[in-house]
Amino acid sequence: MNNHYENKYAVYQIRDYILYITYKKGLILNYAAARQIVHDRLSLQSYESYPVICNVSEVKNIDFEARGYLSIYGSILITIVALLSNNKTIYSMGRFYIEVNSPKVPTQIFNNLEEAEIFITTVIKIL
């Protein structure tokens, strides 16, 4: 199995049974991009379930259709999501996304990687 993949939207890496996704700088996330991101993620995962840490710090914008698509189809074969952002505006957008779109899997947003990894390992123990 390949543990690393990159497309024009993000870098994907599987480490220690966690899928890390880092969106690229200045990304404007629309519906078409969201569909490609989910497609590529599923291919990398070889259709196996994983918890995900998704760094959205560099995302410039995400439109309504992309948020809706990711809240439903973006959760396929994902057990837990830890969003990560050290950008205050994107952090606020992440909180808004969680509250309004109600993702299908346990989802939280953090401003540092260590907290995100603790969340993932804690929820794994509960599930």
PDB file of N, CA, C and O in Angstrom, residues 55-87:
ATOM      1  N   ASN A  55      -5.132  19.281   8.198  1.00  0.00           N
ATOM      2  CA  ASN A  55      -4.605  20.630   8.422  1.00  0.00           C
ATOM      3  C   ASN A  55      -5.199  21.571   7.369  1.00  0.00           C
ATOM      4  O   ASN A  55      -4.885  21.478   6.189  1.00  0.00           O
ATOM      5  N   VAL A  56      -6.056  22.457   7.838  1.00  0.00           N
ATOM      6  CA  VAL A  56      -6.755  23.408   6.961  1.00  0.00           C
ATOM      7  C   VAL A  56      -6.208  24.828   7.117  1.00  0.00           C
ATOM      8  O   VAL A  56      -6.819  25.780   6.639  1.00  0.00           O
ATOM      9  N   SER A  57      -5.064  24.967   7.756  1.00  0.00           N
ATOM     10  CA  SER A  57      -4.497  26.289   8.070  1.00  0.00           C
ATOM     11  C   SER A  57      -4.319  27.187   6.860  1.00  0.00           C
ATOM     12  O   SER A  57      -4.463  28.401   6.952  1.00  0.00           O
ATOM     13  N   GLU A  58      -3.976  26.613   5.719  1.00  0.00           N
ATOM     14  CA  GLU A  58      -3.654  27.405   4.531  1.00  0.00           C
ATOM     15  C   GLU A  58      -4.818  27.570   3.558  1.00  0.00           C
ATOM     16  O   GLU A  58      -4.661  28.177   2.501  1.00  0.00           O
ATOM     17  N   VAL A  59      -5.992  27.018   3.902  1.00  0.00           N
ATOM     18  CA  VAL A  59      -7.155  27.166   3.030  1.00  0.00           C
ATOM     19  C   VAL A  59      -7.566  28.633   3.008  1.00  0.00           C
ATOM     20  O   VAL A  59      -7.676  29.279   4.047  1.00  0.00           O
ATOM     21  N   LYS A  60      -7.776  29.138   1.814  1.00  0.00           N
ATOM     22  CA  LYS A  60      -8.169  30.534   1.658  1.00  0.00           C
ATOM     23  C   LYS A  60      -9.681  30.700   1.808  1.00  0.00           C
ATOM     24  O   LYS A  60     -10.149  31.644   2.434  1.00  0.00           O
ATOM     25  N   ASN A  61     -10.434  29.753   1.238  1.00  0.00           N
ATOM     26  CA  ASN A  61     -11.890  29.828   1.310  1.00  0.00           C
ATOM     27  C   ASN A  61     -12.481  28.465   0.989  1.00  0.00           C
ATOM     28  O   ASN A  61     -11.875  27.662   0.290  1.00  0.00           O
ATOM     29  N   ILE A  62     -13.670  28.215   1.520  1.00  0.00           N
ATOM     30  CA  ILE A  62     -14.415  27.003   1.206  1.00  0.00           C
ATOM     31  C   ILE A  62     -15.858  27.414   0.957  1.00  0.00           C
ATOM     32  O   ILE A  62     -16.451  28.120   1.784  1.00  0.00           O
ATOM     33  N   ASP A  63     -16.406  27.006  -0.185  1.00  0.00           N
ATOM     34  CA  ASP A  63     -17.759  27.447  -0.510  1.00  0.00           C
ATOM     35  C   ASP A  63     -18.816  26.517   0.097  1.00  0.00           C
ATOM     36  O   ASP A  63     -18.520  25.442   0.619  1.00  0.00           O
ATOM     37  N   PHE A  64     -20.052  26.961   0.023  1.00  0.00           N
ATOM     38  CA  PHE A  64     -21.187  26.274   0.631  1.00  0.00           C
ATOM     39  C   PHE A  64     -21.325  24.835   0.116  1.00  0.00           C
ATOM     40  O   PHE A  64     -21.515  23.904   0.894  1.00  0.00           O
ATOM     41  N   GLU A  65     -21.240  24.660  -1.199  1.00  0.00           N
ATOM     42  CA  GLU A  65     -21.394  23.333  -1.786  1.00  0.00           C
ATOM     43  C   GLU A  65     -20.278  22.381  -1.334  1.00  0.00           C
ATOM     44  O   GLU A  65     -20.528  21.205  -1.081  1.00  0.00           O
ATOM     45  N   ALA A  66     -19.061  22.880  -1.238  1.00  0.00           N
ATOM     46  CA  ALA A  66     -17.944  22.052  -0.775  1.00  0.00           C
ATOM     47  C   ALA A  66     -18.146  21.634   0.678  1.00  0.00           C
ATOM     48  O   ALA A  66     -17.914  20.470   1.032  1.00  0.00           O
ATOM     49  N   ARG A  67     -18.582  22.557   1.519  1.00  0.00           N
ATOM     50  CA  ARG A  67     -18.843  22.218   2.927  1.00  0.00           C
ATOM     51  C   ARG A  67     -19.906  21.128   3.028  1.00  0.00           C
ATOM     52  O   ARG A  67     -19.761  20.173   3.794  1.00  0.00           O
ATOM     53  N   GLY A  68     -20.980  21.274   2.272  1.00  0.00           N
ATOM     54  CA  GLY A  68     -22.046  20.276   2.297  1.00  0.00           C
ATOM     55  C   GLY A  68     -21.564  18.918   1.825  1.00  0.00           C
ATOM     56  O   GLY A  68     -21.854  17.889   2.437  1.00  0.00           O
ATOM     57  N   TYR A  69     -20.814  18.898   0.731  1.00  0.00           N
ATOM     58  CA  TYR A  69     -20.289  17.643   0.186  1.00  0.00           C
ATOM     59  C   TYR A  69     -19.356  16.972   1.188  1.00  0.00           C
ATOM     60  O   TYR A  69     -19.467  15.767   1.440  1.00  0.00           O
ATOM     61  N   LEU A  70     -18.457  17.735   1.768  1.00  0.00           N
ATOM     62  CA  LEU A  70     -17.494  17.158   2.713  1.00  0.00           C
ATOM     63  C   LEU A  70     -18.167  16.665   3.983  1.00  0.00           C
ATOM     64  O   LEU A  70     -17.741  15.667   4.567  1.00  0.00           O
ATOM     65  N   SER A  71     -19.234  17.343   4.425  1.00  0.00           N
ATOM     66  CA  SER A  71     -19.907  16.907   5.652  1.00  0.00           C
ATOM     67  C   SER A  71     -20.608  15.570   5.473  1.00  0.00           C
ATOM     68  O   SER A  71     -20.789  14.829   6.433  1.00  0.00           O
ATOM     69  N   ILE A  72     -20.982  15.239   4.243  1.00  0.00           N
ATOM     70  CA  ILE A  72     -21.660  13.964   3.977  1.00  0.00           C
ATOM     71  C   ILE A  72     -20.677  12.948   3.390  1.00  0.00           C
ATOM     72  O   ILE A  72     -20.329  11.958   4.018  1.00  0.00           O
ATOM     73  N   TYR A  73     -20.213  13.201   2.177  1.00  0.00           N
ATOM     74  CA  TYR A  73     -19.368  12.242   1.462  1.00  0.00           C
ATOM     75  C   TYR A  73     -17.923  12.264   1.953  1.00  0.00           C
ATOM     76  O   TYR A  73     -17.209  11.280   1.809  1.00  0.00           O
ATOM     77  N   GLY A  74     -17.516  13.379   2.523  1.00  0.00           N
ATOM     78  CA  GLY A  74     -16.159  13.472   3.045  1.00  0.00           C
ATOM     79  C   GLY A  74     -15.921  12.594   4.260  1.00  0.00           C
ATOM     80  O   GLY A  74     -14.785  12.368   4.659  1.00  0.00           O
ATOM     81  N   SER A  75     -16.990  12.073   4.841  1.00  0.00           N
ATOM     82  CA  SER A  75     -16.872  11.218   6.025  1.00  0.00           C
ATOM     83  C   SER A  75     -16.813   9.734   5.695  1.00  0.00           C
ATOM     84  O   SER A  75     -16.621   8.913   6.586  1.00  0.00           O
ATOM     85  N   ILE A  76     -16.960   9.394   4.425  1.00  0.00           N
ATOM     86  CA  ILE A  76     -16.936   7.987   4.035  1.00  0.00           C
ATOM     87  C   ILE A  76     -15.575   7.379   4.399  1.00  0.00           C
ATOM     88  O   ILE A  76     -14.528   7.923   4.058  1.00  0.00           O
ATOM     89  N   LEU A  77     -15.622   6.275   5.124  1.00  0.00           N
ATOM     90  CA  LEU A  77     -14.438   5.531   5.570  1.00  0.00           C
ATOM     91  C   LEU A  77     -13.500   6.367   6.440  1.00  0.00           C
ATOM     92  O   LEU A  77     -12.295   6.139   6.476  1.00  0.00           O
ATOM     93  N   ILE A  78     -14.087   7.302   7.166  1.00  0.00           N
ATOM     94  CA  ILE A  78     -13.341   8.056   8.170  1.00  0.00           C
ATOM     95  C   ILE A  78     -14.017   7.790   9.504  1.00  0.00           C
ATOM     96  O   ILE A  78     -15.237   7.878   9.620  1.00  0.00           O
ATOM     97  N   THR A  79     -13.224   7.462  10.508  1.00  0.00           N
ATOM     98  CA  THR A  79     -13.788   7.141  11.819  1.00  0.00           C
ATOM     99  C   THR A  79     -13.835   8.350  12.744  1.00  0.00           C
ATOM    100  O   THR A  79     -14.732   8.451  13.582  1.00  0.00           O
ATOM    101  N   ILE A  80     -12.875   9.257  12.604  1.00  0.00           N
ATOM    102  CA  ILE A  80     -12.751  10.442  13.460  1.00  0.00           C
ATOM    103  C   ILE A  80     -12.044  11.511  12.638  1.00  0.00           C
ATOM    104  O   ILE A  80     -11.156  11.192  11.850  1.00  0.00           O
ATOM    105  N   VAL A  81     -12.416  12.777  12.869  1.00  0.00           N
ATOM    106  CA  VAL A  81     -11.717  13.874  12.190  1.00  0.00           C
ATOM    107  C   VAL A  81     -11.240  14.885  13.215  1.00  0.00           C
ATOM    108  O   VAL A  81     -12.031  15.379  14.034  1.00  0.00           O
ATOM    109  N   ALA A  82      -9.964  15.208  13.141  1.00  0.00           N
ATOM    110  CA  ALA A  82      -9.397  16.321  13.905  1.00  0.00           C
ATOM    111  C   ALA A  82      -8.960  17.356  12.871  1.00  0.00           C
ATOM    112  O   ALA A  82      -8.028  17.119  12.104  1.00  0.00           O
ATOM    113  N   LEU A  83      -9.690  18.461  12.815  1.00  0.00           N
ATOM    114  CA  LEU A  83      -9.271  19.565  11.965  1.00  0.00           C
ATOM    115  C   LEU A  83      -8.189  20.323  12.701  1.00  0.00           C
ATOM    116  O   LEU A  83      -8.230  20.446  13.930  1.00  0.00           O
ATOM    117  N   LEU A  84      -7.246  20.845  11.959  1.00  0.00           N
ATOM    118  CA  LEU A  84      -6.112  21.539  12.554  1.00  0.00           C
ATOM    119  C   LEU A  84      -5.915  22.867  11.847  1.00  0.00           C
ATOM    120  O   LEU A  84      -5.851  22.916  10.622  1.00  0.00           O
ATOM    121  N   SER A  85      -5.858  23.955  12.633  1.00  0.00           N
ATOM    122  CA  SER A  85      -5.570  25.263  12.038  1.00  0.00           C
ATOM    123  C   SER A  85      -4.953  26.182  13.080  1.00  0.00           C
ATOM    124  O   SER A  85      -5.489  26.357  14.169  1.00  0.00           O
ATOM    125  N   ASN A  86      -3.843  26.798  12.701  1.00  0.00           N
ATOM    126  CA  ASN A  86      -3.237  27.818  13.555  1.00  0.00           C
ATOM    127  C   ASN A  86      -3.597  29.219  13.055  1.00  0.00           C
ATOM    128  O   ASN A  86      -3.118  30.202  13.574  1.00  0.00           O
ATOM    129  N   ASN A  87      -4.477  29.283  12.059  1.00  0.00           N
ATOM    130  CA  ASN A  87      -4.988  30.535  11.510  1.00  0.00           C
ATOM    131  C   ASN A  87      -6.326  30.827  12.193  1.00  0.00           C
ATOM    132  O   ASN A  87      -7.264  30.035  12.082  1.00  0.00           O
TER     133      ASN A  87
END
